Short mmCIF file of C-alpha atoms and ligand atoms in Angstrom, two decimals:
data_model
loop_
_atom_site.label_atom_id
_atom_site.label_comp_id
_atom_site.label_asym_id
_atom_site.label_seq_id
_atom_site.Cartn_x
_atom_site.Cartn_y
_atom_site.Cartn_z
CA MET A 437 -74.37 -1.13 9.81
CA ALA A 438 -76.18 2.07 8.92
CA HIS A 439 -75.00 3.86 5.79
CA GLU A 440 -73.36 7.16 6.71
CA GLY A 441 -73.80 8.46 3.18
CA LYS A 442 -70.15 9.46 2.77
CA THR A 443 -68.07 8.85 -0.31
CA VAL A 444 -64.57 8.04 0.85
CA ALA A 445 -61.51 7.77 -1.37
CA VAL A 446 -58.60 5.73 -0.03
CA VAL A 447 -55.43 6.66 -1.89
CA GLY A 448 -52.73 3.96 -1.95
CA ALA A 449 -53.89 0.33 -1.95
CA GLY A 450 -50.97 -1.16 0.01
CA THR A 451 -50.95 -2.54 3.56
CA MET A 452 -52.64 0.46 5.18
CA GLY A 453 -54.82 1.57 2.26
CA SER A 454 -56.37 -1.88 1.80
CA GLY A 455 -56.86 -2.18 5.57
CA ILE A 456 -58.51 1.26 5.82
CA ALA A 457 -60.71 0.59 2.75
CA THR A 458 -61.87 -2.60 4.49
CA VAL A 459 -62.93 -0.53 7.50
CA THR A 460 -64.75 2.17 5.51
CA ALA A 461 -66.56 -0.30 3.21
CA ARG A 462 -67.53 -2.46 6.20
CA SER A 463 -68.93 0.63 7.96
CA GLY A 464 -71.26 1.40 5.06
CA HIS A 465 -69.31 4.17 3.34
CA ARG A 466 -69.00 4.18 -0.44
CA THR A 467 -65.30 3.48 -0.82
CA LEU A 468 -63.17 4.24 -3.82
CA LEU A 469 -59.73 2.63 -3.64
CA TYR A 470 -57.14 4.37 -5.82
CA ASP A 471 -53.55 3.42 -6.62
CA VAL A 472 -51.07 4.57 -9.27
CA SER A 473 -50.15 0.96 -9.88
CA GLU A 474 -52.64 -1.38 -11.58
CA ASP A 475 -51.02 -4.37 -9.82
CA GLY A 476 -51.12 -2.58 -6.48
CA LEU A 477 -54.82 -1.84 -6.95
CA THR A 478 -55.62 -5.44 -7.88
CA ARG A 479 -53.72 -6.79 -4.87
CA GLY A 480 -55.36 -4.26 -2.54
CA THR A 481 -58.88 -4.95 -3.83
CA GLU A 482 -58.34 -8.70 -3.50
CA THR A 483 -57.09 -8.22 0.05
CA VAL A 484 -60.25 -6.32 1.01
CA ARG A 485 -62.54 -8.88 -0.63
CA GLY A 486 -60.56 -11.75 0.89
CA PHE A 487 -60.97 -10.20 4.33
CA PHE A 488 -64.75 -10.15 3.96
CA ASP A 489 -64.83 -13.77 2.71
CA LYS A 490 -62.69 -14.86 5.62
CA SER A 491 -64.91 -12.93 8.05
CA VAL A 492 -67.92 -14.92 6.78
CA SER A 493 -66.09 -18.23 7.15
CA LEU A 494 -65.15 -17.27 10.73
CA GLY A 495 -68.76 -16.30 11.52
CA LYS A 496 -67.82 -12.63 12.11
CA MET A 497 -69.99 -11.37 9.22
CA THR A 498 -73.06 -12.79 7.53
CA SER A 499 -72.95 -13.41 3.77
CA PRO A 500 -75.36 -10.49 3.07
CA GLU A 501 -73.21 -8.17 5.24
CA ALA A 502 -70.10 -9.21 3.33
CA ALA A 503 -71.91 -8.74 0.01
CA ASP A 504 -72.99 -5.21 1.09
CA ALA A 505 -69.45 -4.37 2.17
CA LYS A 506 -68.03 -5.63 -1.13
CA ALA A 507 -70.64 -3.64 -3.05
CA ASN A 508 -69.40 -0.49 -1.26
CA LEU A 509 -65.92 -0.95 -2.75
CA THR A 510 -64.79 0.24 -6.19
CA GLY A 511 -61.25 0.48 -7.49
CA THR A 512 -59.65 3.00 -9.86
CA THR A 513 -56.28 4.10 -11.20
CA ASP A 514 -57.70 7.40 -12.47
CA LEU A 515 -57.36 10.21 -9.92
CA LYS A 516 -60.15 12.16 -11.63
CA ASP A 517 -62.63 9.53 -10.37
CA LEU A 518 -62.15 11.03 -6.91
CA ALA A 519 -63.97 14.24 -7.92
CA SER A 520 -67.09 13.64 -5.82
CA CYS A 521 -65.57 12.26 -2.63
CA ASP A 522 -66.24 13.79 0.79
CA ILE A 523 -63.08 12.52 2.40
CA VAL A 524 -59.72 11.45 0.96
CA ILE A 525 -57.73 9.12 3.20
CA GLU A 526 -54.18 9.15 1.91
CA ALA A 527 -51.94 6.10 2.54
CA VAL A 528 -49.24 6.40 -0.15
CA PHE A 529 -45.49 5.92 0.32
CA GLU A 530 -43.98 7.65 3.35
CA ASP A 531 -42.35 10.31 1.22
CA ALA A 532 -43.13 13.99 1.78
CA ALA A 533 -42.57 14.90 -1.89
CA VAL A 534 -44.95 12.15 -3.09
CA LYS A 535 -47.61 13.10 -0.56
CA LYS A 536 -47.37 16.85 -1.28
CA GLN A 537 -47.56 16.30 -5.02
CA LEU A 538 -50.68 14.16 -4.53
CA TYR A 539 -52.38 16.94 -2.53
CA ARG A 540 -51.47 19.47 -5.22
CA GLU A 541 -53.14 17.25 -7.83
CA LEU A 542 -56.15 16.57 -5.61
CA ASP A 543 -56.69 20.31 -5.08
CA GLU A 544 -57.55 20.54 -8.79
CA ILE A 545 -59.93 17.56 -8.73
CA VAL A 546 -61.96 17.39 -5.51
CA SER A 547 -64.41 19.96 -4.21
CA ASP A 548 -63.49 22.72 -1.75
CA GLU A 549 -65.49 20.82 0.89
CA THR A 550 -63.40 17.64 0.78
CA LEU A 551 -61.46 16.66 3.91
CA PHE A 552 -57.92 15.28 3.56
CA HIS A 553 -56.75 12.66 6.05
CA THR A 554 -53.07 11.73 5.91
CA ASN A 555 -51.95 8.43 7.38
CA THR A 556 -48.32 9.38 7.84
CA SER A 557 -46.25 7.65 10.53
CA THR A 558 -43.25 9.96 10.76
CA LEU A 559 -43.74 13.05 8.61
CA SER A 560 -45.06 16.35 9.87
CA VAL A 561 -48.76 16.89 9.13
CA THR A 562 -48.03 20.61 8.77
CA SER A 563 -45.39 19.92 6.14
CA ILE A 564 -47.63 17.51 4.17
CA ALA A 565 -50.50 20.02 4.38
CA SER A 566 -48.27 22.68 2.82
CA GLY A 567 -48.66 20.75 -0.46
CA SER A 568 -52.33 21.77 -0.53
CA ARG A 569 -53.75 25.25 -0.86
CA ARG A 570 -56.33 24.21 1.76
CA PRO A 571 -54.15 23.20 4.75
CA GLU A 572 -57.09 23.93 7.07
CA ARG A 573 -58.74 20.76 5.70
CA VAL A 574 -55.75 18.46 6.25
CA VAL A 575 -55.78 16.27 9.38
CA GLY A 576 -53.32 13.56 10.43
CA THR A 577 -55.07 10.24 11.10
CA HIS A 578 -52.61 7.54 12.05
CA TYR A 579 -54.35 4.15 11.92
CA CYS A 580 -52.81 1.22 13.75
CA ASN A 581 -51.92 -1.79 11.66
CA PRO A 582 -53.82 -4.06 10.94
CA ALA A 583 -56.46 -1.35 10.45
CA PRO A 584 -59.50 -3.70 10.27
CA LEU A 585 -58.63 -5.20 13.66
CA MET A 586 -57.04 -2.42 15.68
CA LYS A 587 -59.40 0.14 17.18
CA LEU A 588 -57.06 3.06 17.79
CA VAL A 589 -56.48 5.99 15.46
CA GLU A 590 -54.25 8.89 16.50
CA VAL A 591 -55.51 12.27 15.33
CA ALA A 592 -52.93 15.02 14.88
CA ASP A 593 -53.70 18.50 13.59
CA GLY A 594 -51.30 20.44 11.44
CA ARG A 595 -50.54 24.06 12.32
CA HIS A 596 -53.37 25.31 10.09
CA THR A 597 -55.95 22.54 10.63
CA ALA A 598 -59.36 24.10 11.33
CA ASP A 599 -61.27 23.14 14.50
CA TRP A 600 -64.29 22.07 12.47
CA ALA A 601 -62.08 19.78 10.34
CA HIS A 602 -60.68 18.20 13.51
CA LYS A 603 -64.21 17.67 14.91
CA ALA A 604 -65.53 16.26 11.62
CA THR A 605 -62.57 13.86 11.57
CA ILE A 606 -63.28 12.55 15.07
CA GLU A 607 -66.97 12.13 14.15
CA PHE A 608 -66.07 10.21 11.00
CA LEU A 609 -63.60 7.93 12.81
CA THR A 610 -66.23 7.24 15.46
CA SER A 611 -68.63 6.21 12.64
CA LEU A 612 -65.99 3.61 11.70
CA GLY A 613 -66.07 2.20 15.24
CA LYS A 614 -62.63 3.61 15.99
CA THR A 615 -61.32 4.95 19.28
CA THR A 616 -59.38 8.18 18.85
CA VAL A 617 -56.60 9.82 20.80
CA VAL A 618 -55.42 13.31 20.01
CA ALA A 619 -51.66 13.61 19.52
CA LYS A 620 -49.40 16.58 18.80
CA ASP A 621 -47.89 16.88 15.33
CA ARG A 622 -44.52 15.54 16.55
CA PRO A 623 -42.36 12.73 15.10
CA GLY A 624 -43.98 9.35 15.84
CA PHE A 625 -47.06 10.94 17.48
CA ILE A 626 -47.67 8.91 20.67
CA VAL A 627 -47.77 5.24 19.61
CA ASN A 628 -44.56 5.03 17.56
CA ARG A 629 -42.58 6.85 20.27
CA PHE A 630 -43.10 3.71 22.37
CA LEU A 631 -43.64 1.02 19.75
CA ILE A 632 -40.49 1.47 17.64
CA PRO A 633 -37.90 1.29 20.46
CA TRP A 634 -39.82 -1.67 21.92
CA GLU A 635 -39.86 -3.53 18.58
CA ASN A 636 -36.14 -2.81 18.14
CA SER A 637 -35.40 -4.21 21.58
CA CYS A 638 -37.36 -7.40 20.75
CA ILE A 639 -35.32 -7.80 17.53
CA MET A 640 -32.08 -7.27 19.48
CA ALA A 641 -33.22 -9.86 22.04
CA LEU A 642 -33.76 -12.34 19.19
CA GLU A 643 -30.34 -11.52 17.74
CA ALA A 644 -28.74 -11.99 21.15
CA GLY A 645 -30.34 -15.44 21.45
CA LEU A 646 -32.56 -14.55 24.41
CA GLY A 647 -35.29 -16.71 22.92
CA THR A 648 -36.72 -17.87 19.61
CA LYS A 649 -39.18 -15.73 17.66
CA GLU A 650 -41.91 -18.11 18.84
CA SER A 651 -40.92 -17.96 22.51
CA ILE A 652 -40.55 -14.16 22.52
CA ASP A 653 -43.94 -13.76 20.78
CA ALA A 654 -45.52 -16.19 23.27
CA ALA A 655 -43.94 -14.39 26.24
CA ILE A 656 -45.28 -11.01 25.09
CA THR A 657 -48.81 -12.21 24.32
CA GLY A 658 -48.97 -14.31 27.47
CA ALA A 659 -47.47 -11.85 29.92
CA LEU A 660 -48.43 -8.45 28.53
CA GLY A 661 -51.75 -9.34 26.95
CA HIS A 662 -50.80 -8.01 23.50
CA PRO A 663 -53.03 -9.48 20.75
CA MET A 664 -49.92 -10.64 18.88
CA GLY A 665 -46.20 -10.81 19.55
CA PRO A 666 -43.63 -8.39 18.06
CA PHE A 667 -42.50 -10.69 15.24
CA ARG A 668 -46.02 -11.47 14.05
CA LEU A 669 -46.72 -7.73 14.17
CA LEU A 670 -43.52 -6.76 12.33
CA ASP A 671 -44.38 -9.28 9.59
CA ILE A 672 -47.71 -7.49 9.13
CA VAL A 673 -46.17 -4.02 9.28
CA GLY A 674 -43.45 -4.96 6.77
CA LEU A 675 -39.73 -4.97 7.62
CA ASP A 676 -39.08 -2.31 4.97
CA ILE A 677 -41.68 -0.04 6.55
CA HIS A 678 -40.27 -0.68 10.03
CA GLN A 679 -36.78 0.18 8.77
CA GLN A 680 -38.04 3.35 7.12
CA VAL A 681 -40.10 4.51 10.10
CA ALA A 682 -37.37 3.70 12.62
CA THR A 683 -34.68 5.43 10.56
CA ARG A 684 -36.82 8.54 10.02
CA LEU A 685 -37.58 8.80 13.72
CA TYR A 686 -33.90 8.29 14.59
CA GLU A 687 -32.95 11.07 12.15
CA GLN A 688 -35.43 13.44 13.76
CA LEU A 689 -35.05 12.50 17.42
CA ARG A 690 -31.35 11.47 17.50
CA ASP A 691 -32.22 8.83 20.09
CA PRO A 692 -30.32 5.53 19.44
CA ARG A 693 -33.26 3.44 20.67
CA PHE A 694 -34.98 4.24 17.36
CA PHE A 695 -32.12 3.04 15.14
CA PRO A 696 -33.10 -0.26 13.43
CA PRO A 697 -30.92 -3.23 14.50
CA PRO A 698 -28.66 -4.86 11.82
CA MET A 699 -31.01 -7.85 11.44
CA VAL A 700 -33.60 -5.52 9.88
CA GLU A 701 -31.18 -4.43 7.16
CA ARG A 702 -30.29 -8.05 6.37
CA MET A 703 -33.94 -9.06 6.13
CA VAL A 704 -34.80 -6.12 3.88
CA ALA A 705 -31.77 -6.84 1.64
CA ALA A 706 -32.94 -10.47 1.34
CA GLY A 707 -36.49 -9.38 0.42
CA ASP A 708 -37.89 -11.00 3.58
CA LEU A 709 -40.30 -8.15 4.23
CA GLY A 710 -43.03 -10.11 6.02
CA ARG A 711 -46.46 -11.18 4.88
CA LYS A 712 -46.37 -9.09 1.73
CA THR A 713 -43.45 -11.12 0.32
CA GLY A 714 -44.50 -14.44 1.87
CA ARG A 715 -41.56 -14.48 4.28
CA GLY A 716 -40.37 -12.36 7.16
CA PHE A 717 -39.70 -13.70 10.63
CA TYR A 718 -42.26 -16.39 9.73
CA SER A 719 -43.25 -17.94 6.36
CA TYR A 720 -46.68 -17.47 4.78
CA ASP A 721 -48.27 -19.27 1.88
CA GLY A 722 -51.14 -16.83 1.13
CA SER A 723 -50.83 -13.19 0.08
CA ARG A 724 -53.29 -11.94 2.71
CA LEU A 725 -51.93 -8.85 4.46
CA PHE A 726 -54.00 -9.12 7.59
CA GLY A 727 -56.05 -11.82 9.28
CA SER A 728 -59.68 -11.83 10.21
N1 LIG B 350 -47.31 -0.31 7.47
C1 LIG B 350 -47.68 0.18 8.64
O1 LIG B 350 -47.68 -0.52 9.67
C2 LIG B 350 -48.17 1.60 8.76
C3 LIG B 350 -48.91 1.96 9.91
C4 LIG B 350 -49.43 3.24 10.00
C5 LIG B 350 -49.20 4.16 8.99
N2 LIG B 350 -48.44 3.79 7.91
C6 LIG B 350 -48.24 4.80 6.85
O2 LIG B 350 -49.19 4.54 5.82
C7 LIG B 350 -48.65 4.95 4.56
C8 LIG B 350 -48.67 3.78 3.60
O3 LIG B 350 -47.90 2.73 4.15
P1 LIG B 350 -48.08 1.21 3.68
O4 LIG B 350 -47.39 0.38 4.69
O5 LIG B 350 -49.51 0.95 3.34
O6 LIG B 350 -47.21 1.24 2.33
P2 LIG B 350 -47.26 0.22 1.11
O7 LIG B 350 -45.91 0.32 0.48
O8 LIG B 350 -47.78 -1.11 1.53
O9 LIG B 350 -48.36 0.86 0.13
C9 LIG B 350 -48.23 2.12 -0.49
C10 LIG B 350 -49.11 2.12 -1.73
O10 LIG B 350 -49.17 3.46 -2.22
C11 LIG B 350 -49.12 3.41 -3.64
N3 LIG B 350 -48.69 4.72 -4.11
C12 LIG B 350 -47.46 5.27 -4.07
N4 LIG B 350 -47.49 6.53 -4.57
C13 LIG B 350 -48.77 6.77 -4.91
C14 LIG B 350 -49.46 7.90 -5.46
N5 LIG B 350 -48.82 9.03 -5.75
N6 LIG B 350 -50.77 7.79 -5.66
C15 LIG B 350 -51.44 6.64 -5.37
N7 LIG B 350 -50.85 5.55 -4.86
C16 LIG B 350 -49.53 5.63 -4.62
C17 LIG B 350 -48.18 2.26 -3.96
O11 LIG B 350 -48.39 1.79 -5.28
C18 LIG B 350 -48.58 1.25 -2.88
O12 LIG B 350 -49.62 0.38 -3.32
C19 LIG B 350 -47.25 5.50 4.85
O13 LIG B 350 -47.34 6.89 5.02
C20 LIG B 350 -46.88 4.80 6.15
O14 LIG B 350 -45.93 5.51 6.92
C21 LIG B 350 -47.95 2.53 7.75
#
């Protein structure tokens, strides 16, 4: 793929950050993956590299393409290394205070030209942007998980997002091969307004004994054409993340369909968070966060 000449920093090397860094490195952008945790960074970098190796073994990338993509990726735990980036894609914990603090720190490090993309699922883009003294440069970009495989990104402007920042964001996402939809800065944007109640109803169906996880997954993929069933998807998303997103949306929308069913709490308490812990609805032997 042609090199777009952008230097992109992905902040947070967890499920979404490693997935997004895979996409940007694969698309020819110089990609700097940053995490506060050394372990988190190592895991995230290995996930990205593992994805490229797997893509070669599946015939989806050539070895030289994978080598180029890997060469585009660098890791760091020093925020100052982000000084020369054109775009920061933030995928840290879903916590407004953590996100705002990060933007405050970034304001002192990156140039005035740098765009900030926040990958929040439930928080207000306007509120996150208030952490920065350049809210006109902050745009919500909600990638679907797994980011290397799913095409859609929702784009939501904060109250002070500039038109040019919105346009530059759409252009950049298009350079990644993504399809964009514009959403309002409202809880859950568009996708999670539908996805979360649907996932909850699948979990309740499992709890009620309507089918096994395998039969419900097979029914959904077979009948509705989804690329994977709800339990495979929830294992990729992470049960802790599902619980957090569902609870936050319930708190904001006061609609009981968003409240996570009791099975979610039990799984989180047991540490069965999905692929990242090796066990969720299904068991996994590798530490890969997403497939190829
Ligand atoms: N998991 C999903 O399906 C999904 C989908 C779309 C959007 N999101 C959103 O993406 C964001 C990240 O979610 P995730 O599932 O990747 O979480 P995660 O827990 O897998 O990863 C978060 C990472 O951020 C790092 N981190 C925390 N604070 C940091 C800081 N101040 N600076 C740098 N790194 C920091 C952590 O060490 C961790 O590696 C959240 O806002 C979440 O709502 C998640």
